Coordinates of C-alpha atoms and ligand atoms in Angstrom, one line a residue:
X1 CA 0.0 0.0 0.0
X2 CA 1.0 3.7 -0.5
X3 CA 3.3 5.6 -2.7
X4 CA 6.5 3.6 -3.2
X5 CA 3.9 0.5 -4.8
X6 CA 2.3 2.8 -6.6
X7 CA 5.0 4.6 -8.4
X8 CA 6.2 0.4 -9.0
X9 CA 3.0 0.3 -10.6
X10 CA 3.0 3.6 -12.4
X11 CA 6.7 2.8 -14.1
X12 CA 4.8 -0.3 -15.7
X13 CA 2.1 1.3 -17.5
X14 CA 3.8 5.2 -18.6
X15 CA 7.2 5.9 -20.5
X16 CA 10.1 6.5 -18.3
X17 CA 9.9 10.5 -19.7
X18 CA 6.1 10.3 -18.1
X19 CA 7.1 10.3 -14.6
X20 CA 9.2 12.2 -12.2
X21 CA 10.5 10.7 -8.8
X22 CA 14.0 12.5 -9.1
X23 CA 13.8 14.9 -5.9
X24 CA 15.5 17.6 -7.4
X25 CA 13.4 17.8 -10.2
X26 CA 10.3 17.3 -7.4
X27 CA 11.5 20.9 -6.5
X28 CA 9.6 22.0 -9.2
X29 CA 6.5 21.0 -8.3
X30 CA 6.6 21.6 -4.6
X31 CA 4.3 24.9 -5.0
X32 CA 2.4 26.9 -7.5
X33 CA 2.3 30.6 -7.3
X34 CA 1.1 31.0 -4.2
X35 CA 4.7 29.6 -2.7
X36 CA 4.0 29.7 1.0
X37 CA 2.4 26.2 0.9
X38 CA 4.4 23.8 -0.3
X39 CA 5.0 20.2 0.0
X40 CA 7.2 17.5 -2.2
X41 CA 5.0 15.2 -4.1
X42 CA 5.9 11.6 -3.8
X43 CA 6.1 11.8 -7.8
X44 CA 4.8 13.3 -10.5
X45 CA 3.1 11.5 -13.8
X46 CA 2.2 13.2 -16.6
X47 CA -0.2 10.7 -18.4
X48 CA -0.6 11.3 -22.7
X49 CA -4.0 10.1 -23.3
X50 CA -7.5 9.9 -21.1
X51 CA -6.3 6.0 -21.4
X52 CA -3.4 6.7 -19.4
X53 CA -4.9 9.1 -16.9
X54 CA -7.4 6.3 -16.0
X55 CA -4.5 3.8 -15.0
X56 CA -3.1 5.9 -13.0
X57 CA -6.0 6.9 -11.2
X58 CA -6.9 2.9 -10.9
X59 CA -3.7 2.2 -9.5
X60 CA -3.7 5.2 -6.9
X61 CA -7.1 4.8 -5.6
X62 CA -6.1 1.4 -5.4
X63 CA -3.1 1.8 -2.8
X64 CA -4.7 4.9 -1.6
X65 CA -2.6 7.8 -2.4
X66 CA -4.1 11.1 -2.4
X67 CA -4.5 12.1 -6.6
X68 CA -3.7 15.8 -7.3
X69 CA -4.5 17.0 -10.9
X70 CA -2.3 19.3 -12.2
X71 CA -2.2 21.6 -15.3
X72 CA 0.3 24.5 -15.9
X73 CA 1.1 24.9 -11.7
X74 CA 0.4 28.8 -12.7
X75 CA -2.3 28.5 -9.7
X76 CA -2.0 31.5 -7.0
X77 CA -3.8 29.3 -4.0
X78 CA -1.7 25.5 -3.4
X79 CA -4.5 23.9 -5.3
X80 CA -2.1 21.9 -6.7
X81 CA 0.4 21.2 -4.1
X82 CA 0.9 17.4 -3.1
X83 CA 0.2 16.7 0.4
X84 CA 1.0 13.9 2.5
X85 CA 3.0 12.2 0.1
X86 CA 0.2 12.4 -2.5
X87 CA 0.9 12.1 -6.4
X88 CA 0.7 14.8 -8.9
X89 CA -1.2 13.3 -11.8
X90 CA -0.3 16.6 -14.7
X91 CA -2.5 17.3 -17.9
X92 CA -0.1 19.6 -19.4
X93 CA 1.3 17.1 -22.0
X94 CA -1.9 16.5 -22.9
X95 CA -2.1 18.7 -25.8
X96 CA -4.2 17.9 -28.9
X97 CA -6.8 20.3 -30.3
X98 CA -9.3 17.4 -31.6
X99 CA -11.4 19.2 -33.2
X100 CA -12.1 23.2 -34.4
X101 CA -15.7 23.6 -35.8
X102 CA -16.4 27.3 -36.5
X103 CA -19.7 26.7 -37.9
X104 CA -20.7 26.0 -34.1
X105 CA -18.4 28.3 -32.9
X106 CA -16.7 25.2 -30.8
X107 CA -13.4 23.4 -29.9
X108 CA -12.6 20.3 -28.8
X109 CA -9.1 20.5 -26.7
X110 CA -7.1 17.8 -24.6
X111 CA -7.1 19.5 -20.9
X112 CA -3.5 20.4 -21.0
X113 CA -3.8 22.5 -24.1
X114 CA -2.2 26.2 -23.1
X115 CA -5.1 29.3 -23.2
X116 CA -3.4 31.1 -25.9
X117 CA -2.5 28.2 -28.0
X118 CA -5.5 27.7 -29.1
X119 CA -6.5 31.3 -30.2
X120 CA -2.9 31.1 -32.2
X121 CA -4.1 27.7 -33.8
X122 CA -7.1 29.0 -34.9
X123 CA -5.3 32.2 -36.1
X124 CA -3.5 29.8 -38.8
X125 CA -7.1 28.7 -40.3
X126 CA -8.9 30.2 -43.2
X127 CA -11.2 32.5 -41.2
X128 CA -10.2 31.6 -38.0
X129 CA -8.2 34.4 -36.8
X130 CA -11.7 36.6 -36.2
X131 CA -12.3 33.9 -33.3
X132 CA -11.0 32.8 -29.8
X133 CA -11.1 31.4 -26.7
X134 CA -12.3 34.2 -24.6
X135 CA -11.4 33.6 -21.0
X136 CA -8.2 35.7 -20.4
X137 CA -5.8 35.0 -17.5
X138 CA -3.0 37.3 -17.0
X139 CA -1.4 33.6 -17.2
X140 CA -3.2 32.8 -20.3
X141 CA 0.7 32.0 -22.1
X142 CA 1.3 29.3 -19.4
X143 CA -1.7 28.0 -18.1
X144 CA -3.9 25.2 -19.3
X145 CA -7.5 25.2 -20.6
X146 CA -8.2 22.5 -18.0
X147 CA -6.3 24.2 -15.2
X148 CA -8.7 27.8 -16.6
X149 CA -12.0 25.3 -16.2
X150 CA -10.7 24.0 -12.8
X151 CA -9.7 27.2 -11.3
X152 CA -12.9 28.5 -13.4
X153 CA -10.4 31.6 -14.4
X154 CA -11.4 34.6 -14.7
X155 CA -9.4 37.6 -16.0
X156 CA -8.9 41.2 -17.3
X157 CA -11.8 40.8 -20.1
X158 CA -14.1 39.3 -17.5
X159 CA -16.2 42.2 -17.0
X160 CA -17.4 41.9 -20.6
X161 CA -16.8 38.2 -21.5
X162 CA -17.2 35.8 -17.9
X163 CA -15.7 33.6 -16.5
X164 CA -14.1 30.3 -17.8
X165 CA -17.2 28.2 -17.3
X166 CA -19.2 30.5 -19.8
X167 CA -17.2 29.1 -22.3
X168 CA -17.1 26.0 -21.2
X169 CA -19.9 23.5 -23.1
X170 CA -18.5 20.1 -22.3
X171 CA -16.1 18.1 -20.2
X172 CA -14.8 14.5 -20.6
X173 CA -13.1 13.8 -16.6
X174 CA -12.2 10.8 -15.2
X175 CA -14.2 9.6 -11.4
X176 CA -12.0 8.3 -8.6
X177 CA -13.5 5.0 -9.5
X178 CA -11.7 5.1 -13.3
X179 CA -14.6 5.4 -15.2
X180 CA -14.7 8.2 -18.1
X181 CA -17.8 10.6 -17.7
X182 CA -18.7 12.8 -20.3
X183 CA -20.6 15.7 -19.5
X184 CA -22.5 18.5 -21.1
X185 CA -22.7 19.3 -24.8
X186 CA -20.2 17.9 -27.4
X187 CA -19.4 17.3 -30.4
X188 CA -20.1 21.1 -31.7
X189 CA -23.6 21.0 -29.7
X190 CA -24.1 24.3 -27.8
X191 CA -27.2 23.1 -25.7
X192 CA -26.1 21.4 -21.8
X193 CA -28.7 19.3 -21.2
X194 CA -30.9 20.9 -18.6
X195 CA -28.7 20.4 -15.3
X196 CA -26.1 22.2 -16.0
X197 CA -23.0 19.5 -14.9
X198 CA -20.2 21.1 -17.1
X199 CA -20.8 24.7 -14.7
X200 CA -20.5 22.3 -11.3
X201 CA -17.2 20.9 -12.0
X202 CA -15.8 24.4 -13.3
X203 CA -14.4 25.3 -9.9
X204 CA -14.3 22.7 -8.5
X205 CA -10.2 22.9 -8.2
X206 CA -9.2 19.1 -9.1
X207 CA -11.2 18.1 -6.2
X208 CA -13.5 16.1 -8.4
X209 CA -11.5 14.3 -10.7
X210 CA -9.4 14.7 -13.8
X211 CA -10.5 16.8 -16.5
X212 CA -8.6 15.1 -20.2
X213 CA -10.7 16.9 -22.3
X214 CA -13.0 20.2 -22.5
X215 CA -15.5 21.2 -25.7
X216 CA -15.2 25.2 -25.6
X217 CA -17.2 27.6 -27.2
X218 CA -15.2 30.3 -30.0
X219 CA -16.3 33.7 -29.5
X220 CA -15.8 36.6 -32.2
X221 CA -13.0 38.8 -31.6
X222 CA -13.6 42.5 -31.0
X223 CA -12.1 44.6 -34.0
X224 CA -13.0 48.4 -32.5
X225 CA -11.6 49.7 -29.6
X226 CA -11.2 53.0 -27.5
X227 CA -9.0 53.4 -24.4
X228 CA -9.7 55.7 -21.7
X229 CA -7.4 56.2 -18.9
X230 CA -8.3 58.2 -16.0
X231 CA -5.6 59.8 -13.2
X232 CA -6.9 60.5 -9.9
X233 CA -5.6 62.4 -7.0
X234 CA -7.7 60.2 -4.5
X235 CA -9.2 56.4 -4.9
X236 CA -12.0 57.1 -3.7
X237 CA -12.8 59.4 -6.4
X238 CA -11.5 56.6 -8.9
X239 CA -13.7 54.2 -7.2
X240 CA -17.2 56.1 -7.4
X241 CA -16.3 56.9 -10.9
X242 CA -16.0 53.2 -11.9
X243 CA -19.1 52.8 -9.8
X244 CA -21.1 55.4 -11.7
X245 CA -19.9 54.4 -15.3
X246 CA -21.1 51.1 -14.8
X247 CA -24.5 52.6 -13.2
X248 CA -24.7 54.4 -15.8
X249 CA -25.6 51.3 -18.3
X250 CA -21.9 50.9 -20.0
X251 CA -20.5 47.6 -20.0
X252 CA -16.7 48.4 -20.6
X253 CA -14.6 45.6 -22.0
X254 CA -12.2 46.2 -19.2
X255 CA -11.9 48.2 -16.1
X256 CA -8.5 47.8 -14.2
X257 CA -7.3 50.5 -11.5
X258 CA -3.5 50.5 -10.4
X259 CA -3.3 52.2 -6.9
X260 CA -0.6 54.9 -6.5
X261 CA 1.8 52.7 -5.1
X262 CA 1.5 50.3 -7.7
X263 CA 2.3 53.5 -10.2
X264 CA 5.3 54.0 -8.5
X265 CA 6.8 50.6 -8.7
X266 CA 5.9 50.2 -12.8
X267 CA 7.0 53.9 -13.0
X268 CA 10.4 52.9 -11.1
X269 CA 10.3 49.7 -13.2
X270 CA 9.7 50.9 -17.2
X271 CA 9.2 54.3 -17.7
X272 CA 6.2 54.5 -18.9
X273 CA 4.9 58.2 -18.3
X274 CA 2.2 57.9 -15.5
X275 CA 2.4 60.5 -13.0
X276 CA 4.5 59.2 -9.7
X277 CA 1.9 61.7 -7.3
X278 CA -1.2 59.6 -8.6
X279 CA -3.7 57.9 -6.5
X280 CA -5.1 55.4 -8.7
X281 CA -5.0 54.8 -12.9
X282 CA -8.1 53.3 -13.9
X283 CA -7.7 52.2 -17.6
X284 CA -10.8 51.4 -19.2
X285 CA -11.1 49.6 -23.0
X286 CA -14.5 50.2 -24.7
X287 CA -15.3 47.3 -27.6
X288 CA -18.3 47.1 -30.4
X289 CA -19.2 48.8 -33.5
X290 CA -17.0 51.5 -34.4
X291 CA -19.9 54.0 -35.0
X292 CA -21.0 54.0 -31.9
X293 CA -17.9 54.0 -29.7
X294 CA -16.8 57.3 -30.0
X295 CA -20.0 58.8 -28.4
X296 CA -19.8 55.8 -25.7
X297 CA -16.2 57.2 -24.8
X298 CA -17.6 60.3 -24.8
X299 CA -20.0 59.5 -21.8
X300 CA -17.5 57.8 -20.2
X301 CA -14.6 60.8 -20.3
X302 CA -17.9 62.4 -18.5
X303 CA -18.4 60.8 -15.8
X304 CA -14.5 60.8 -15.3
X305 CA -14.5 64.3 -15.0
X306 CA -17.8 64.3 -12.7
X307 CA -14.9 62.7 -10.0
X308 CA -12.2 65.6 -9.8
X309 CA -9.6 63.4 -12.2
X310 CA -6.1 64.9 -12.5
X311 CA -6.0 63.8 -16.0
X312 CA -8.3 61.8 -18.8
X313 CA -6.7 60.5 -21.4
X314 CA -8.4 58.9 -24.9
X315 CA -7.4 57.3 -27.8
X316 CA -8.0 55.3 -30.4
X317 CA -4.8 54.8 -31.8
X318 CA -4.0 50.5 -31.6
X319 CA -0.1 51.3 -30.6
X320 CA -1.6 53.3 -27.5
X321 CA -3.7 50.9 -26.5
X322 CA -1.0 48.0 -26.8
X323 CA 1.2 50.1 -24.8
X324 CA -1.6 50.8 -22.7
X325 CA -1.9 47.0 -21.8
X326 CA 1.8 46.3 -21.8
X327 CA 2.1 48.6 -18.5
X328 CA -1.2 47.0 -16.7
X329 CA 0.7 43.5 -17.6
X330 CA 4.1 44.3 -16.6
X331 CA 2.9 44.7 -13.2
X332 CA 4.3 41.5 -11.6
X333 CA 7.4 42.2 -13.6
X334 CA 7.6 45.5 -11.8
X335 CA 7.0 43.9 -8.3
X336 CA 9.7 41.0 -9.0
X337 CA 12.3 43.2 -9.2
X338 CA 11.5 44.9 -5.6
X339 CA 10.3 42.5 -3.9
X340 CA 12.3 38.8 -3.4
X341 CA 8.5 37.0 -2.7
X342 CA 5.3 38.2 -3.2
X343 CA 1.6 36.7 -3.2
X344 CA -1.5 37.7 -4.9
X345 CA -4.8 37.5 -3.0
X346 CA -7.8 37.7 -4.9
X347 CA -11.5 38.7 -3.4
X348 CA -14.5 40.0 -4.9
X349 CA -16.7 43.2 -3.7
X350 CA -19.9 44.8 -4.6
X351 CA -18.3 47.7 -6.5
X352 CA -19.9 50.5 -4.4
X353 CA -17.2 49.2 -1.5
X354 CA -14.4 49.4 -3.6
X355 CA -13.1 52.6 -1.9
X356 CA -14.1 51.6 1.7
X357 CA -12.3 48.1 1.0
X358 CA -9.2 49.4 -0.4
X359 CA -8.8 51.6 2.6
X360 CA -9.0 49.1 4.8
X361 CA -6.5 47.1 2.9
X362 CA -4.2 50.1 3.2
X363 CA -5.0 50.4 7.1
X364 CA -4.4 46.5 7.6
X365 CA -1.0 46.9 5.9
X366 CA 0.1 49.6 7.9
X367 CA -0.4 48.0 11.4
X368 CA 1.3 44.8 10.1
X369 CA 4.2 47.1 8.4
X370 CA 3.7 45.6 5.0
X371 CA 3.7 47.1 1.8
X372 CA 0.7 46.3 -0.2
X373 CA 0.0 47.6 -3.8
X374 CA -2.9 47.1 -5.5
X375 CA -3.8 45.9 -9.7
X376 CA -6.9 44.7 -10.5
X377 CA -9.9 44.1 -12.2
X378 CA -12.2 46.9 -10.8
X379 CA -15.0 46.9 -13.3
X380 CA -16.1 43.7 -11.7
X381 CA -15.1 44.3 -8.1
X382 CA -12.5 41.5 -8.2
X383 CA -9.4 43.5 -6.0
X384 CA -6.3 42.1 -5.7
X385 CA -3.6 43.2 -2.8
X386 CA 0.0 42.0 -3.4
X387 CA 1.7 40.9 -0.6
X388 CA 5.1 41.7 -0.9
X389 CA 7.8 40.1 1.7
X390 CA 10.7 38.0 2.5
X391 CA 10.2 34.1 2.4
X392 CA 13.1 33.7 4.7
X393 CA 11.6 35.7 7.3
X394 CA 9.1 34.1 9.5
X395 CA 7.7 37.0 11.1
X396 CA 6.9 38.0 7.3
X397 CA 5.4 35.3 6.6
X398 CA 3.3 35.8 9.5
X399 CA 2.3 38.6 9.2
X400 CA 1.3 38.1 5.2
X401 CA -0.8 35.5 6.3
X402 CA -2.9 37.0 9.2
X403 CA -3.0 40.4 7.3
X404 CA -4.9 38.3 4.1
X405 CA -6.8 36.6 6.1
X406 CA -7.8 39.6 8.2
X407 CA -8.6 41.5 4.4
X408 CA -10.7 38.5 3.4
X409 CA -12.9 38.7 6.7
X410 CA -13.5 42.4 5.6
X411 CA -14.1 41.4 2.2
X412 CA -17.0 39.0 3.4
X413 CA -18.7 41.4 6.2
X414 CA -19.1 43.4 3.5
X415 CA -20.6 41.7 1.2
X416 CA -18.0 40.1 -0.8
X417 CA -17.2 36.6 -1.3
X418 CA -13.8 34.9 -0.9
X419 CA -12.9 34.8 -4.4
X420 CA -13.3 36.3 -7.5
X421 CA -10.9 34.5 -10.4
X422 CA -8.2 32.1 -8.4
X423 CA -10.1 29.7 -6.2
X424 CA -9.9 28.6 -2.7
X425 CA -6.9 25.7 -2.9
X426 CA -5.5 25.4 0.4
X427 CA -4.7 29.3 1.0
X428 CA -8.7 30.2 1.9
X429 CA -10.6 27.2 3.1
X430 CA -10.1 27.7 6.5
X431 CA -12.6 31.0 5.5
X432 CA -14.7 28.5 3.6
X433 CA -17.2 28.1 7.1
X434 CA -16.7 32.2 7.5
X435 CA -18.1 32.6 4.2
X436 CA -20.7 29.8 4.3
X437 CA -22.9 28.5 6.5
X438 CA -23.0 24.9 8.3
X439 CA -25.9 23.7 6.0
X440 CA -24.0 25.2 2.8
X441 CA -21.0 23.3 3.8
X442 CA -23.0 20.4 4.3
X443 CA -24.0 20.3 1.2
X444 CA -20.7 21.2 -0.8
X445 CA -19.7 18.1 1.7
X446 CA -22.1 16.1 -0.4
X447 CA -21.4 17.2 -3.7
X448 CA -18.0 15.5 -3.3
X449 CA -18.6 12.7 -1.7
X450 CA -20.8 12.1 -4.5
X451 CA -18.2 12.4 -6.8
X452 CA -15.3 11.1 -5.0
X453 CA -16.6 9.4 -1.8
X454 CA -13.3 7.7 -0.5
X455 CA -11.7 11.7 -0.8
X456 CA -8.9 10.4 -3.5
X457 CA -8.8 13.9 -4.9
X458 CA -7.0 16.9 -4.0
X459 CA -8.4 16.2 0.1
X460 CA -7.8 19.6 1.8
X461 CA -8.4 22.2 -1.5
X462 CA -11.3 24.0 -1.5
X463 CA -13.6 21.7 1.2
X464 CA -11.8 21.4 4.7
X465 CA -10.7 17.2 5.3
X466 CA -9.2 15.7 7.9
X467 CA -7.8 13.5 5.4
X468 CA -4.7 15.3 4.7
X469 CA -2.2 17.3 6.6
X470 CA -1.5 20.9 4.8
X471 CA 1.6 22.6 6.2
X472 CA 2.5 26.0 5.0
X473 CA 6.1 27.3 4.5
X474 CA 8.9 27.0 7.2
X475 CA 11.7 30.2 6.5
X476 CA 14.8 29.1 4.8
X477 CA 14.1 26.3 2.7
X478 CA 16.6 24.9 1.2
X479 CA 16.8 22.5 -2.1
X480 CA 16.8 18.9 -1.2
X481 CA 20.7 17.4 -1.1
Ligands
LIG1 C1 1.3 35.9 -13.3 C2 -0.1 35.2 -13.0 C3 -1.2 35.8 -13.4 C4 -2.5 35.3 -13.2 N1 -3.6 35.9 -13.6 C5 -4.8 35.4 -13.5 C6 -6.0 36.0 -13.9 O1 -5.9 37.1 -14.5 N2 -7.2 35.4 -13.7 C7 -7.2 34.2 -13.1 O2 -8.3 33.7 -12.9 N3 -6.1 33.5 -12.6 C8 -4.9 34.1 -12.8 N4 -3.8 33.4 -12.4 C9 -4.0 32.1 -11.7 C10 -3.8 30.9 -12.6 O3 -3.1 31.2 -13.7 C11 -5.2 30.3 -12.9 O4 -5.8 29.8 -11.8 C12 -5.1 29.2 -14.0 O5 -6.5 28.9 -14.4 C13 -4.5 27.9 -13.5 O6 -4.2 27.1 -14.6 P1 -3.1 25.9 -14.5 O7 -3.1 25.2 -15.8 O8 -1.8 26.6 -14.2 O9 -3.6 25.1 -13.3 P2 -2.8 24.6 -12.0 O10 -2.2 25.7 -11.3 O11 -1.9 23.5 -12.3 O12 -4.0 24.0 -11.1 C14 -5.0 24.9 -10.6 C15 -6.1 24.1 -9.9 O13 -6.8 23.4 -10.9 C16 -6.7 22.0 -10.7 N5 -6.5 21.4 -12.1 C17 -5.6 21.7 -13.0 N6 -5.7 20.9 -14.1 C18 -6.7 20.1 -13.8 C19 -7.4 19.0 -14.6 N7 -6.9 18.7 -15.8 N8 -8.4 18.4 -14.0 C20 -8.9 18.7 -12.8 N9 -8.3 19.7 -12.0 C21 -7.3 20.4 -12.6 C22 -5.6 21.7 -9.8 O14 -5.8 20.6 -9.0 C23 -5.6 23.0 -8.9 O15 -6.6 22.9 -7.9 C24 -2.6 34.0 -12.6 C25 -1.4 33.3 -12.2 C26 -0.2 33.9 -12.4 C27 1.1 33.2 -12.0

């Protein structure tokens, strides 16, 4: 029983290049973003076919060791972190693109296909580059369609376009008994069937089973654009003006705010221009039909100036708006070169809080003397305070760790929930019964155990388990000799 047969067993059925047991190459897979939990997995397999994923799941449910899909490891909560000497079973060489039907408007991808590649696949077909897979993760290079479903991903054009399980119509997974369900709509079909399976599993952070393959549905791409970007000397006044356009019946492809620290650091960074005294930049991206955008910007510059802006900028001009975009992503750039760790916690808030919430985030890192800028999606409420510290100081670590969880309590009182975009993994779900009530959690409780009622999946993401032990980072780790 336990991981050394099953790794014996493993070596029988995949190609020696399909599994890891070498512990400095474990290393790798010890954490995911979020790198203050972390564990060594007992090994990692990366299975090529649903076929394969199936034995492996047999043969670990079998000598019960805890399973722990994997896609990209781009994840910001320890969703996919192997505790307890659990196995990582990864999607991410999973990689065909079955099928591309754009007469449906629908794509049938292997789970470990990457975001982007298959907007650039489609790009290379007659017709195709009009159309993509809309769901847009900052991570959207490096992380995996099945990882974006899992995590149900959100991202900068989420305002506009949803979340990952809008666009996701069907899934083929594997059950902790080995069977191969496939729910939802497939082969091109747009219609679930009335219970609407595909949108359960979607966030459901591996704690179901293994997703192998997803249908997806194509969306158009939008060709017009304007870009408004708005300076403001306090955030509250950037809040209530993201408030009010949003009020005010607009439904802005984007909305993103950069507090003034944030400024600083991609000012110190690149150079871009922004004013170092701002208070917030709130860049907002209109999309549609090109005769009616330049009266929607007009509305919007507006209400802008209705909120005491230091500056508004517009344009229309494509090279502005991509280098527009290329400052709001080189954010984490920015922070990496000030910071030696950092950690990105993600909650959602009704958008008339926005101002209150990010003052208390600012009060909350004062008192535990940690600095604590602020990028995110603001047109949707999602806001997301970076942690910036030092992983070989314990205190730090501490301190990141009460001050989040002290943010996320304020998110919830009032009235946000405890994510927006990254999930729960092992980072939040002690908030899980602070968020929901018993009878919620009861049923969430069920949901799984109908799923997975021996707990062989990712025990201890998302649903608290006494199953497995989670520990989070002792300071000074060192690489395995
Ligand atoms: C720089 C950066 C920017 C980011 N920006 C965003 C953003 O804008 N919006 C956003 O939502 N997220 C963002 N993220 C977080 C992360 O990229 C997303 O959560 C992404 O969807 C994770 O995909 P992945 O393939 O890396 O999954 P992983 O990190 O490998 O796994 C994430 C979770 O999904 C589960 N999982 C993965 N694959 C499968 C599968 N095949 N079957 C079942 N379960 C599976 C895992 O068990 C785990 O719980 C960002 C991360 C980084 C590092």
């Amino acid at each position: 029983m336990g991981a050394p047969s099953a790794i014996d067993q493993l070596q029988r059925v995949l190609e020696p290049r399909c599994i890891v047991t070498d512990p400095a190459e474990l290393l790798v897979y010890e954490s995911d973003g979020f790198t203050i939990a972390r564990a060594r997995p007992a090994a990692v397999v990366f299975p090529l076919s649903t076929r394969q994923v199936v034995q492996a799941v047999q043969i670990l449910a079998r000598e019960g060791v805890q399973i722990v899909p994997r896609g990209s490891g781009t994840g910001l909560t320890g969703g996919c972190v192997a505790f307890d000497d659990g196995i990582i079973v990864s999607t991410a060489r999973m990689t065909r693109i079955h099928r591309i039907d754009l007469d449906n408007r629908a794509a049938h991808v292997d789970a470990g296909v990457r975001n982007t590649a298959l907007t650039d696949v489609l790009a290379a077909l007659p017709g195709g580059s009009a159309w993509h897979f809309a769901p847009d993760p900052s991570s959207q290079r490096a992380s995996t369609i099945g990882g974006n479903a899992a995590t149900n991903a959100g991202g900068i054009h989420t305002l506009k376009d949803f979340v990952s399980s809008n666009h996701v119509l069907g899934i083929e997974m594997v059950l902790a008994d080995g069977s191969v369900a496939r729910i939802g709509a497939s082969d091109g079909c747009h219609e679930s069937p009335p219970l609407d399976l595909p949108g359960l599993v979607c966030g459901s952070e591996g704690t179901l089973g293994i997703i192998t393959s997803l249908w997806v549905r194509l969306t158009p791409k939008a060709t017009a654009f304007r870009n408004i970007v708005g300076i403001f000397a306090t955030q509250a006044d950037a809040c209530r003006a993201i408030s009010d356009i949003i009020a005010a019946g607009h439904l802005p492809a984007a909305m993103e705010m950069l507090d003034g620290p944030m400024v600083q650091i991609i000012e110190d960074a690149y150079h871009f221009g922004f004013p170092r005294d701002a208070a917030a930049l709130v860049l907002t991206e209109l999309d549609g039909v090109e005769d009616l955008l330049d009266e929607q910007m007009r509305q919007v510059i507006e209400i802008f100036r209705g909120h005491n802006p230091i500056s508004v900028e517009s344009s229309a001009d494509p090279a502005r708006r991509a280098a527009l975009w290329k400052a709001r992503k080189s954010a984490f750039g920015a922070i990496g070169k000030i910071s030696r760790s950092y950690c990105t916690q993600d909650a959602c808030v009704p958008r008339s809080m926005l101002a209150d919430v990010l003052a208390e985030i600012g009060r909350i890192g004062r008192r535990y003397g940690l600095q604590l800028p602020n990028v995110f999606h603001a047109g949707d409420g999602n806001v997301h305070p970076i942690f910036l510290y030092d992983d070989r100081d314990q205190r730090q670590v501490q301190n990141t760790l009460a001050a989040a969880e002290e943010i996320l309590r304020y998110c919830i009182d009032v009235g946000g929930a405890l994510t927006g975009e990254h999930g729960v993994g092992v980072e939040k779900i002690h908030l899980m019964p602070y968020q929901f009530d018993r009878a919620t959690m009861e049923q969430f409780q069920r949901v799984k155990a109908a799923f997975d009622p021996a707990q062989q999946f990712n025990a201890g993401k998302l649903l608290p388990s006494e199953k497995v032990r989670v520990t989070l980072l002792k300071p000074g780790r060192q690489a395995p000799q």
